[in-house]
Coordinates of C-alpha atoms in Angstrom, one line a residue:
Chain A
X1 CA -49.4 0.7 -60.9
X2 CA -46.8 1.3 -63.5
X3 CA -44.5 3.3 -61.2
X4 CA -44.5 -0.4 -58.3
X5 CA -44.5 -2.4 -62.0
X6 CA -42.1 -0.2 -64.0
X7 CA -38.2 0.1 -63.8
X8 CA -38.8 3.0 -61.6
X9 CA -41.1 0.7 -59.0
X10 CA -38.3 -1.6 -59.3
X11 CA -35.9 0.6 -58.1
X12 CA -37.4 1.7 -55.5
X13 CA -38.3 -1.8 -54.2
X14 CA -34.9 -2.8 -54.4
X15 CA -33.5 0.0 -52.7
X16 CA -36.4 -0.4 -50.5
X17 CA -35.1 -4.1 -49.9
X18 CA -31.8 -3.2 -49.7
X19 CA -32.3 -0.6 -46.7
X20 CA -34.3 -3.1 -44.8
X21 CA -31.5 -5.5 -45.2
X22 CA -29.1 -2.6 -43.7
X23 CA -31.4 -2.3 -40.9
X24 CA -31.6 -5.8 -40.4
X25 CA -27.6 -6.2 -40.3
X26 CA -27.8 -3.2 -38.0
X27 CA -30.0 -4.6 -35.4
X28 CA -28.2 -8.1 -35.9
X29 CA -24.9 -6.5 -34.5
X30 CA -26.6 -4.2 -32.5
X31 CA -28.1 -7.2 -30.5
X32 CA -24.7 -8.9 -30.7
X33 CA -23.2 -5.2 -29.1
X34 CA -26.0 -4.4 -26.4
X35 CA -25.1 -5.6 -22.9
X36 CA -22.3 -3.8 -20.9
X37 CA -24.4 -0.2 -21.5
X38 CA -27.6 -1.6 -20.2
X39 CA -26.4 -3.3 -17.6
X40 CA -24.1 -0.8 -16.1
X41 CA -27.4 1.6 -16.3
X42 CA -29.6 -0.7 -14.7
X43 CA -27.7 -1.9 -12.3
X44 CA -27.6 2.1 -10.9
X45 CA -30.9 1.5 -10.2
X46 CA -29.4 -1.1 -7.0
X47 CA -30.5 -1.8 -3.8
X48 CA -29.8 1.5 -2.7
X49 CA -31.3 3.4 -5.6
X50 CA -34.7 2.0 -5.1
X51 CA -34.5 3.2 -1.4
X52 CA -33.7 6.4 -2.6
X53 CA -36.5 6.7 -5.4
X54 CA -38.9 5.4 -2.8
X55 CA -38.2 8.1 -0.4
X56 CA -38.2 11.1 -2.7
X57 CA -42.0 9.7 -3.4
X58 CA -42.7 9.5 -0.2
X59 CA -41.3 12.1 1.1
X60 CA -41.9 14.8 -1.9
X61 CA -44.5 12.9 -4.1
X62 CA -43.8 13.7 -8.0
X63 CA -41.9 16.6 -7.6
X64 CA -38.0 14.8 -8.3
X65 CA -39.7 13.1 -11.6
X66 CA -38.2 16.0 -13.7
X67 CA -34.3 15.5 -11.6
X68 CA -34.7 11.8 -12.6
X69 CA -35.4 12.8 -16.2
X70 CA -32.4 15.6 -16.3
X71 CA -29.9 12.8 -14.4
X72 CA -30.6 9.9 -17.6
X73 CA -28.8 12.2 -20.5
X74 CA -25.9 13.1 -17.8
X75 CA -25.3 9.5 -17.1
X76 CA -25.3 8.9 -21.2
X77 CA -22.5 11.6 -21.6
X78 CA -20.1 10.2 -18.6
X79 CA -20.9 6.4 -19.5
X80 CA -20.3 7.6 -23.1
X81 CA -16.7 8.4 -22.4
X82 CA -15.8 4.9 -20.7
X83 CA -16.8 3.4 -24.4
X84 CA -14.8 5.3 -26.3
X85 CA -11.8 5.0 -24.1
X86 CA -12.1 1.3 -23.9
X87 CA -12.2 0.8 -27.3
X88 CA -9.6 2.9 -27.9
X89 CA -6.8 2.5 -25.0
X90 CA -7.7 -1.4 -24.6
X91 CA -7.5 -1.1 -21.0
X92 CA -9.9 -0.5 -18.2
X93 CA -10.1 2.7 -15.7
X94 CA -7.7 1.5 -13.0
X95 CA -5.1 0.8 -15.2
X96 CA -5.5 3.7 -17.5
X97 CA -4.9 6.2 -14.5
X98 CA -1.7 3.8 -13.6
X99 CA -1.1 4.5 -17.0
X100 CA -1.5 8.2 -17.5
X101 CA -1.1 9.5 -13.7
X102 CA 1.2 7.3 -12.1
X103 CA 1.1 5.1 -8.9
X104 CA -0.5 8.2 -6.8
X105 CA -3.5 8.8 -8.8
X106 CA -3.4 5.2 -9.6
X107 CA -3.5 3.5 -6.0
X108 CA -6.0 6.3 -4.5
X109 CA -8.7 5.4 -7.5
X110 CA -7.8 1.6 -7.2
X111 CA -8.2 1.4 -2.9
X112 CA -10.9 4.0 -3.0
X113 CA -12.8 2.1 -5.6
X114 CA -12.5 -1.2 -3.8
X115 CA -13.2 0.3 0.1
X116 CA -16.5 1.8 -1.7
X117 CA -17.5 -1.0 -3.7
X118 CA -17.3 -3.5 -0.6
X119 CA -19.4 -0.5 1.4
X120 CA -21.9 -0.4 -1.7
X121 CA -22.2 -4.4 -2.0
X122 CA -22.8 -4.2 1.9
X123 CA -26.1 -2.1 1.3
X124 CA -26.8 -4.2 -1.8
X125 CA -26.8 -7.2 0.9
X126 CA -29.2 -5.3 3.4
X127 CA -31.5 -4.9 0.9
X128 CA -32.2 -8.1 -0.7
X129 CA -31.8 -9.8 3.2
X130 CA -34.5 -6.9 3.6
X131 CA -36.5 -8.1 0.7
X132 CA -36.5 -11.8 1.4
X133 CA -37.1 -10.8 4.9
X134 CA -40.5 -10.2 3.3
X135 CA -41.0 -14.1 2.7
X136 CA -39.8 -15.1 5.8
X137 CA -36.0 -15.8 4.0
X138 CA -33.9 -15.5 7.1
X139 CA -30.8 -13.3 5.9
X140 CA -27.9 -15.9 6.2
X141 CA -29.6 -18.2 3.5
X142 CA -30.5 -15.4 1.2
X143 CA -26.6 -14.4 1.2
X144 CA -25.5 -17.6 1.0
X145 CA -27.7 -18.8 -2.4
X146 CA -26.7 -15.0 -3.8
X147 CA -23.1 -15.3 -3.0
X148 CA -23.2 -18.9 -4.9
X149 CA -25.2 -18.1 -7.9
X150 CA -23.0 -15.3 -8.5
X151 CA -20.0 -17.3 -8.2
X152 CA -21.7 -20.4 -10.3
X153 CA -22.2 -17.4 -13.2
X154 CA -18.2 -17.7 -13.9
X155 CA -17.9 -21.7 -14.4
X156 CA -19.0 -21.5 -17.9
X157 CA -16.3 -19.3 -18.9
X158 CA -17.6 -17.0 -21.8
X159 CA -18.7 -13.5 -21.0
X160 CA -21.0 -13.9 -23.6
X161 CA -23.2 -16.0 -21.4
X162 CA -22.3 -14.3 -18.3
X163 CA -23.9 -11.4 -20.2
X164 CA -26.9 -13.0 -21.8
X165 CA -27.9 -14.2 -18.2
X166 CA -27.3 -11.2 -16.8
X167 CA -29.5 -8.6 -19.4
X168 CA -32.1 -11.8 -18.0
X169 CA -31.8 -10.8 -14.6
X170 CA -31.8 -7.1 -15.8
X171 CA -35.2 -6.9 -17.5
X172 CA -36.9 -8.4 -14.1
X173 CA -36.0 -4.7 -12.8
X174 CA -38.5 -3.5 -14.9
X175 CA -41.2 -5.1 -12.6
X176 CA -42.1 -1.8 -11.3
X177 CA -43.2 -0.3 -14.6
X178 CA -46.7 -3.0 -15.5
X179 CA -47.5 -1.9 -11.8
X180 CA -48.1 2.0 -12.9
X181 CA -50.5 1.0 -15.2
X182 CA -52.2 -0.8 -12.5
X183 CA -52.6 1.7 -9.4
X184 CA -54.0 4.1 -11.2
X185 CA -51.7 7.7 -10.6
X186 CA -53.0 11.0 -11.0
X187 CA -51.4 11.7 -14.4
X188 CA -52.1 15.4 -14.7
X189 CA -50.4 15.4 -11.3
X190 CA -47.3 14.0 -12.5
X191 CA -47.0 16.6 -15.3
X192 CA -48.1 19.7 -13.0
X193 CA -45.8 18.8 -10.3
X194 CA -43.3 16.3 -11.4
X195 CA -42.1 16.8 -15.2
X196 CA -42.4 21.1 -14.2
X197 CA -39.3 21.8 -12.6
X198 CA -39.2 23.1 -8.8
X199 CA -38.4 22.5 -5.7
X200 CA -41.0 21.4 -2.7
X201 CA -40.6 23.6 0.1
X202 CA -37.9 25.7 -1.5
X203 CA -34.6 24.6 -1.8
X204 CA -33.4 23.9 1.1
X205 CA -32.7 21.2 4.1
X206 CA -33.4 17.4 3.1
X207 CA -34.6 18.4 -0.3
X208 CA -31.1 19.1 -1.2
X209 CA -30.1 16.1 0.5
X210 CA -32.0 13.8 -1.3
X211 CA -31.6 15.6 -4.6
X212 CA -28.2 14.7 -4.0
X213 CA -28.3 11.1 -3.0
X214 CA -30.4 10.6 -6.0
X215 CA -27.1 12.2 -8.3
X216 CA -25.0 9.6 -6.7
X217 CA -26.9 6.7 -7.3
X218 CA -27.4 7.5 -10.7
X219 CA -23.7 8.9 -11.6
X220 CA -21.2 6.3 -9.2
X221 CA -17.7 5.8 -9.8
X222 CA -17.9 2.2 -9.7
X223 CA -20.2 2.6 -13.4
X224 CA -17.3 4.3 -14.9
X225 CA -14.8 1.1 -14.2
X226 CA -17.3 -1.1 -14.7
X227 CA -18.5 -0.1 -17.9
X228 CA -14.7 0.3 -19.5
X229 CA -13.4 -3.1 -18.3
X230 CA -16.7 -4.8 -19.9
X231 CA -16.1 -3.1 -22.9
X232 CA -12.3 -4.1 -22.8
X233 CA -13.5 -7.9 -21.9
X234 CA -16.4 -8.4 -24.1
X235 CA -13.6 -7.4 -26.7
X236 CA -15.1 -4.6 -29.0
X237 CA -13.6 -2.8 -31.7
X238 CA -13.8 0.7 -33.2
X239 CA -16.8 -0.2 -35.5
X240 CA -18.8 -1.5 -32.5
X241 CA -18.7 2.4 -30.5
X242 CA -22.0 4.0 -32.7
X243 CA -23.7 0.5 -31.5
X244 CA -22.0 1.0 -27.7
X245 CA -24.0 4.1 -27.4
X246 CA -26.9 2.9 -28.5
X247 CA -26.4 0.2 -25.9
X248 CA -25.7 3.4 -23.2
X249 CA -28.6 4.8 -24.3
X250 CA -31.3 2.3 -24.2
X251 CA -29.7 1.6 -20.8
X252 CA -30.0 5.4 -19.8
X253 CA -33.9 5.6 -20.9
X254 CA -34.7 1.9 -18.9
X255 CA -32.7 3.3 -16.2
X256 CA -35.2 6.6 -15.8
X257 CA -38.0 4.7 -16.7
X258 CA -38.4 2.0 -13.8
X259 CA -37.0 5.3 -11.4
X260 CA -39.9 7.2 -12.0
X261 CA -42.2 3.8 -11.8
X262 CA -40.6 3.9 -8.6
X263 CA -41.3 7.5 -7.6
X264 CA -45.2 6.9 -8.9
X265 CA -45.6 3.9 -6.6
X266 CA -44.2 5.3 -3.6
X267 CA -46.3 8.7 -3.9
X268 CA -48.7 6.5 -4.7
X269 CA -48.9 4.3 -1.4
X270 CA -46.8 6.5 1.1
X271 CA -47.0 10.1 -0.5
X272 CA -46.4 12.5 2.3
X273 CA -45.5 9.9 5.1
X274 CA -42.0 10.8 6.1
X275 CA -41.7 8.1 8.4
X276 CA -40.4 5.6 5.5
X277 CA -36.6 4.5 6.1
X278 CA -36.6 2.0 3.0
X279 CA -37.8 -0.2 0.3
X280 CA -37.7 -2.9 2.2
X281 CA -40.0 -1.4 5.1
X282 CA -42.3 -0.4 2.2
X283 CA -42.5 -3.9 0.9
X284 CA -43.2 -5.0 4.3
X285 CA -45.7 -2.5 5.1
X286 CA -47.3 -3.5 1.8
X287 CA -47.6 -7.0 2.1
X288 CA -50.6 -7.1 4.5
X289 CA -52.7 -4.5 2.6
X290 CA -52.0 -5.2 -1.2
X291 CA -50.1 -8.3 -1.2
X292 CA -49.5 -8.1 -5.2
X293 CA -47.6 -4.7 -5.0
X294 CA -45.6 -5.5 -2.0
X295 CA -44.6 -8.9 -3.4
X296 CA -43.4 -7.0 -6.6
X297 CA -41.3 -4.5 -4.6
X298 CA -40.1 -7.0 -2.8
X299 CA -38.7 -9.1 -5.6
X300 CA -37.9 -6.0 -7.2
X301 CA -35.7 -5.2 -4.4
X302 CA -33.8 -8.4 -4.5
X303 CA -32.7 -8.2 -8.3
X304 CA -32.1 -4.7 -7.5
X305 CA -29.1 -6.0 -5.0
X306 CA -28.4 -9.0 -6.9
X307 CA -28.0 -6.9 -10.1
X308 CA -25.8 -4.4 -7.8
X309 CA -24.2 -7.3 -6.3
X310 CA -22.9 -8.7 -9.4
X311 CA -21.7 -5.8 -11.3
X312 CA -20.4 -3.8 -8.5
X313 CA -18.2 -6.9 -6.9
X314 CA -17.3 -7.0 -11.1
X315 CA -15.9 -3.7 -11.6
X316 CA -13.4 -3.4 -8.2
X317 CA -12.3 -7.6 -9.5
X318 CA -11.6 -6.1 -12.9
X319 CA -9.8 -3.3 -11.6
X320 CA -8.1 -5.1 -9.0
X321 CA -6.8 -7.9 -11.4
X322 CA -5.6 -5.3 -14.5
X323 CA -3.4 -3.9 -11.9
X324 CA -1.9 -6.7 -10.9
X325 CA -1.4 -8.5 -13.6
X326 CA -4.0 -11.3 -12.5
X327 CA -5.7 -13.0 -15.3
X328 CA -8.9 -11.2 -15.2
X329 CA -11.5 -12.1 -17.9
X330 CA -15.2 -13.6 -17.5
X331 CA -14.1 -15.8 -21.1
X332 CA -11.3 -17.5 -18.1
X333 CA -12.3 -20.7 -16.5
X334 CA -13.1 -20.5 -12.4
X335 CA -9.2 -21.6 -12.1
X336 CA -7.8 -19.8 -14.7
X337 CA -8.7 -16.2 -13.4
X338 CA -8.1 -17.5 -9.7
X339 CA -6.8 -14.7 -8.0
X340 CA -9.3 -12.7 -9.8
X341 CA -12.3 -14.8 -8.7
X342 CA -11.1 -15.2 -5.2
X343 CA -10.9 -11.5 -4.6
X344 CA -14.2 -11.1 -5.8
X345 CA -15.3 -14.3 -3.7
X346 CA -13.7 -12.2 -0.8
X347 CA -15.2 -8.8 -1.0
X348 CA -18.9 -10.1 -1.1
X349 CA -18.2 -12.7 1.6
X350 CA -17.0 -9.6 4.2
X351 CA -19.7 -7.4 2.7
X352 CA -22.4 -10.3 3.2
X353 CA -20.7 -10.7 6.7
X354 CA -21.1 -7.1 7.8
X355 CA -24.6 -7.6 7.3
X356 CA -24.8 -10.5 9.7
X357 CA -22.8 -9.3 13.1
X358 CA -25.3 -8.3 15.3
X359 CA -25.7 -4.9 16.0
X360 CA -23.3 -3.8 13.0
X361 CA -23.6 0.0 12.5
X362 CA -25.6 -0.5 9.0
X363 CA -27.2 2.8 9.4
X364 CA -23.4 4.7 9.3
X365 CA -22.0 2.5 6.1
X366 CA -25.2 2.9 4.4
X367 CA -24.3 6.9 4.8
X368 CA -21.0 6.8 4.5
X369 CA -20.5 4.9 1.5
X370 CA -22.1 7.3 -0.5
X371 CA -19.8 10.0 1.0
X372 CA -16.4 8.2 0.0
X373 CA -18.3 7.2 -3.6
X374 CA -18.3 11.0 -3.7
X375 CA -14.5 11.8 -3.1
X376 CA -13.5 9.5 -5.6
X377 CA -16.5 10.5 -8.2
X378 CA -14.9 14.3 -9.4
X379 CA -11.4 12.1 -9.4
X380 CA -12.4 9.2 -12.0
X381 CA -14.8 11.7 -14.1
X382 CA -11.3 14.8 -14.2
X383 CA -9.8 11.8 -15.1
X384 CA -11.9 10.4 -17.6
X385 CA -11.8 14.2 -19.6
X386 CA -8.1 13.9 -19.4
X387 CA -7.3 10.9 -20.9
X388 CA -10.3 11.8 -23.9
X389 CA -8.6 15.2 -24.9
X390 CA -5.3 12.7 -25.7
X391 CA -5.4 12.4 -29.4
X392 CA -2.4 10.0 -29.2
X393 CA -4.4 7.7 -26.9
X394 CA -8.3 7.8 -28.5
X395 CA -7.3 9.5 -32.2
X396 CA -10.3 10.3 -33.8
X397 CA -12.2 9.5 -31.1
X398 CA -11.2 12.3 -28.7
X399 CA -13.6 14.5 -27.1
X400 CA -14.9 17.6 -29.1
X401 CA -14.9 21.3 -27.8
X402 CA -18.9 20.6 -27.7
X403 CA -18.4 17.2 -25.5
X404 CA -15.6 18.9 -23.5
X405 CA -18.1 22.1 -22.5
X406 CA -20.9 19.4 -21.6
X407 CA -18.9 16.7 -19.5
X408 CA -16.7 20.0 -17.8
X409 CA -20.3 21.0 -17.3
X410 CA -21.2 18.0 -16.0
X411 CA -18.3 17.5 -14.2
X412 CA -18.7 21.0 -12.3
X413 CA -22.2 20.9 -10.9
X414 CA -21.6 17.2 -9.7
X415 CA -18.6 18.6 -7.7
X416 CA -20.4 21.1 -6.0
X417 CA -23.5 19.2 -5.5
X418 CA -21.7 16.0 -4.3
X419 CA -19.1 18.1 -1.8
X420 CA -22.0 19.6 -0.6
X421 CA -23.5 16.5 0.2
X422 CA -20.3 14.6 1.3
X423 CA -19.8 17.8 3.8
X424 CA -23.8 17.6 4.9
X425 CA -23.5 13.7 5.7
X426 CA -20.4 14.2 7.8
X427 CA -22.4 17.5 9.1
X428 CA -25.6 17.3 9.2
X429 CA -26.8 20.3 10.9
X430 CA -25.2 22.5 7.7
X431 CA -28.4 21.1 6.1
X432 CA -31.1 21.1 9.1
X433 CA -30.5 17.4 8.7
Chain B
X1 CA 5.4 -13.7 6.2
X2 CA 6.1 -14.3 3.3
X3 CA 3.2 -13.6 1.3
X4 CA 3.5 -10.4 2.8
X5 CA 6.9 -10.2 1.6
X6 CA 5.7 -11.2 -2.8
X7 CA 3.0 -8.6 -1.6
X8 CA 4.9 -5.8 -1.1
X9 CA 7.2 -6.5 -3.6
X10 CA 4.4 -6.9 -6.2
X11 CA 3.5 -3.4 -5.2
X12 CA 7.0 -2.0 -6.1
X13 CA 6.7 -3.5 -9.1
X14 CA 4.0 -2.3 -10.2
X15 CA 4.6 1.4 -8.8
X16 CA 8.3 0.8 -10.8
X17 CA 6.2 0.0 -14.4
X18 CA 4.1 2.8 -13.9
X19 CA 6.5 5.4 -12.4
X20 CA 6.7 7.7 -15.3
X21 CA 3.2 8.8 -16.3
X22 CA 2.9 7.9 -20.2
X23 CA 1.0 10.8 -21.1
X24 CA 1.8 14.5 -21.7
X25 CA -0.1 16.9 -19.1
X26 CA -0.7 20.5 -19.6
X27 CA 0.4 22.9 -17.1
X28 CA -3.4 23.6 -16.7
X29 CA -4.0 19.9 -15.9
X30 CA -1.2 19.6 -13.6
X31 CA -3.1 22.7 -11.7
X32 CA -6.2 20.7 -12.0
X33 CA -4.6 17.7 -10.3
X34 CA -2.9 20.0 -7.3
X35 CA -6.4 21.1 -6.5
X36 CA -8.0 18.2 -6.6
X37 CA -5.6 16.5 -4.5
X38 CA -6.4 19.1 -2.0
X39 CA -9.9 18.6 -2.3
X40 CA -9.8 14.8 -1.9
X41 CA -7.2 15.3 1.3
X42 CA -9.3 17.3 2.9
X43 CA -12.7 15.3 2.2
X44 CA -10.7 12.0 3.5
X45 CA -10.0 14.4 6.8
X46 CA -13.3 15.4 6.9
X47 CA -14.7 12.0 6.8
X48 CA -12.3 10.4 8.9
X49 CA -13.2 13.1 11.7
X50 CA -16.7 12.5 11.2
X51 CA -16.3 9.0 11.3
X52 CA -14.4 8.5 14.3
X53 CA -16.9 10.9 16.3
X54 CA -19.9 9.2 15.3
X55 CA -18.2 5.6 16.1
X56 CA -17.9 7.6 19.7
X57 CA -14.3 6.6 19.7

């Protein structure tokens, strides 16, 4: 008792105090911090994304859980970069490679980034018409009420709220994970054949293929803009970056988490059925058998595009408008960022429209945006190295021999895997496809 | 036209501003850059090719 009572007790209850007061500050600004990291990571897991996690279920069970777990840490290190050189340079991605590279560099990222953004909010558009198709939502009124909310987000005028709705919508894309609990997997399954690294059926054919769509919906170009403009908008400072990466890291384990809930459920349900296409037919197919999973996927499809949607049409407007000079903040009223808001009005209205012309060739964008994603991808992350090896830009805050080996690393298998899948999309027979 | 005029001349401006690249590259990066421009070139070829066949154009 006399060491609690004494004036040794004492001082260890008041450091005691005192370090749960630090902790409390911590998690105070951390809370204040968290936002453009977790929603940059969840927002990978889009409309396309769940397709793709669905179909390596289906198609090869467990065995891509252990890809899935590798692909989280490697999105932490590239989404880690974007922090520091926001902080740092003030600026976002587009017009840091103006900046640094000139017009050249500088209008290929800025028109590839907007060509593939439009292409990506297309497919975030087919899946939540897909998903609401599910309720008997015909497509033109699902667009319509997503284009307005989206647009409705701005007229407060603070990012802060912007943001706070947004991490709202986020968490919903977490529906997939009570399911798990609920369907009952094989566990020792999953650890045998999906945390145990291999490759079904050697590797080979579509399981390269789909090993590599699933590194380009988890590592996109459009993160990397995204995620450095929010940091430039939301307005954080130097003392903020420890907090950043926590914010990229929670984002990077919520990220991996719901992906393999979505690998369980579609092993689960459609293990070994290579007949799926995507989550929407899933949902659909669902519905009539067990109408409490297929409803989930179904919603969890929709905030999977309207997530997508949102932050996707974001990071091209950003980009767009720090180029050009255009007012370009979420803390701007609708009118004072007008140029700004009607671009980003503009690219989800022709990417909704796409969706409706009959008989549009959905099949072909859905393929080939992933293909020019992947010419610009090596681009923005050589990029991103380059400018954090420039002490005179990022001082202390440039990269270390240790983070240049990893992102290089990084950098180097993504090229080879992603020209290898931008060459088998635009060939398919290289791969058996 | 003339929007199409203030376009294009917004476009010089901005190619004037950022003419001279502000930062100091390595003769390493520089070599970096070449390549990669090759790369992306022939990628965009690729894909264009591809593209137009599968259209059936």
């Amino acid at each position: 008792m006399s060491s609690v009572t004494g004036p040794t007790g004492m001082g260890m209850a008041s450091r005691l105090y005192l370090r749960y007061r630090r902790l409390r500050k911590q998690l105070a600004i951390l809370a204040a911090v968290v936002g453009p990291g977790i929603i940059v990571m969840v927002a990978d897991n889009d409309a396309g994304g769940v397709t793709t996690y669905m179909l390596s279920g289906a198609y090869y069970r467990y065995s891509f859980i252990w890809i899935v777990l590798l692909l989280g840490p490697v999105a932490y290190v590239c989404q880690e970069m974007t922090v520091r050189l926001g902080v740092m340079t003030k600026r976002g991605h587009a017009q840091a490679i103006f900046e640094a590279f000139g017009p050249f560099w500088g209008w290929f990222s800025l028109t590839d980034l907007t060509l593939t953004d439009c292409l990506t909010i297309t497919t975030e558009f087919i899946g939540m018409t897909m998903a609401m198709a599910v309720f008997g939502i015909p497509p033109w009124f699902t667009e319509v009420v997503v284009i307005s909310f989206i647009m409705l987000l701005l007229l407060n005028g603070r990012y802060w709220t912007w943001e706070k709705i947004v991490l709202a919508i986020c968490v919903v894309n977490m529906i997939y994970v009570p399911v798990v609990f609920f369907i009952h997997p094989d566990a020792g399954a999953i650890f045998r054949t999906g945390v145990v690294p291999g490759f079904p059926e050697g590797f080979g054919g579509p399981v390269i293929f789909l090993i590599m769509a699933t590194i380009g919906t988890t590592i996109a170009p459009w993160m990397i803009f995204f995620q450095q403009s929010s940091v430039v908008d939301k307005g954080l400072k130097k003392r903020d970056v420890p907090f950043a990466r926590w914010d990229t890291a929670i984002g990077s384990a919520f990220t991996v988490v719901t992906a393999i809930a979505l690998i369980i459920i579609a092993t689960v349900y459609f293990g070994g059925d290579r007949s799926l296409t995507s989550a929407g037919q899933a949902a659909g197919l669902l519905m009539p058998l067990h109408p409490y999973v297929g409803t989930i996927l179904a919603i969890g499809l929709f905030d999977a595009g309207l997530i997508g949607a949102l932050s996707v049409s974001l990071a091209s407007s950003w980009a767009v408008g720090e180029v050009f000079g255009w007012s370009h903040s979420l803390n701007d009223r609708l009118g004072q960022a007008k140029w700004f808001n009607v671009f980003r009005l503009s690219i989800m209205v022709i990417a909704g429209g796409i969706v409706l012309i009959p008989r549009a060739p959905l099949g072909v964008i859905t393929l080939f945006v992933q293909v020019i994603a992947v010419t610009l991808l090596p681009a923005a992350l050589v990029f991103l190295i380059v400018l954090l090896n420039q002490e005179e830009l990022v001082g202390s805050y440039k990269n270390t021999r240790a983070q240049n080996i990893m992102a290089g690393s990084i950098v180097g298998v993504i090229l080879t895997l992603s020209t290898l899948y931008a060459v088998g999309t635009i060939f398919p027979h290289l791969f058996g496809g | 036209m003339s929007w199409i005029h203030d376009a294009a001349e917004k476009i010089r401006g901005i190619n004037r501003r950022y003419a001279v690249p502000r930062i100091r590259l390595s003769r390493g990066t520089k070599v970096v850059l070449v390549i990669l421009r090759i790369y992306l070139l022939t990628l965009v070829g690729l894909l264009l090719y591809s593209l137009v066949t599968r259209l059936g154009y």
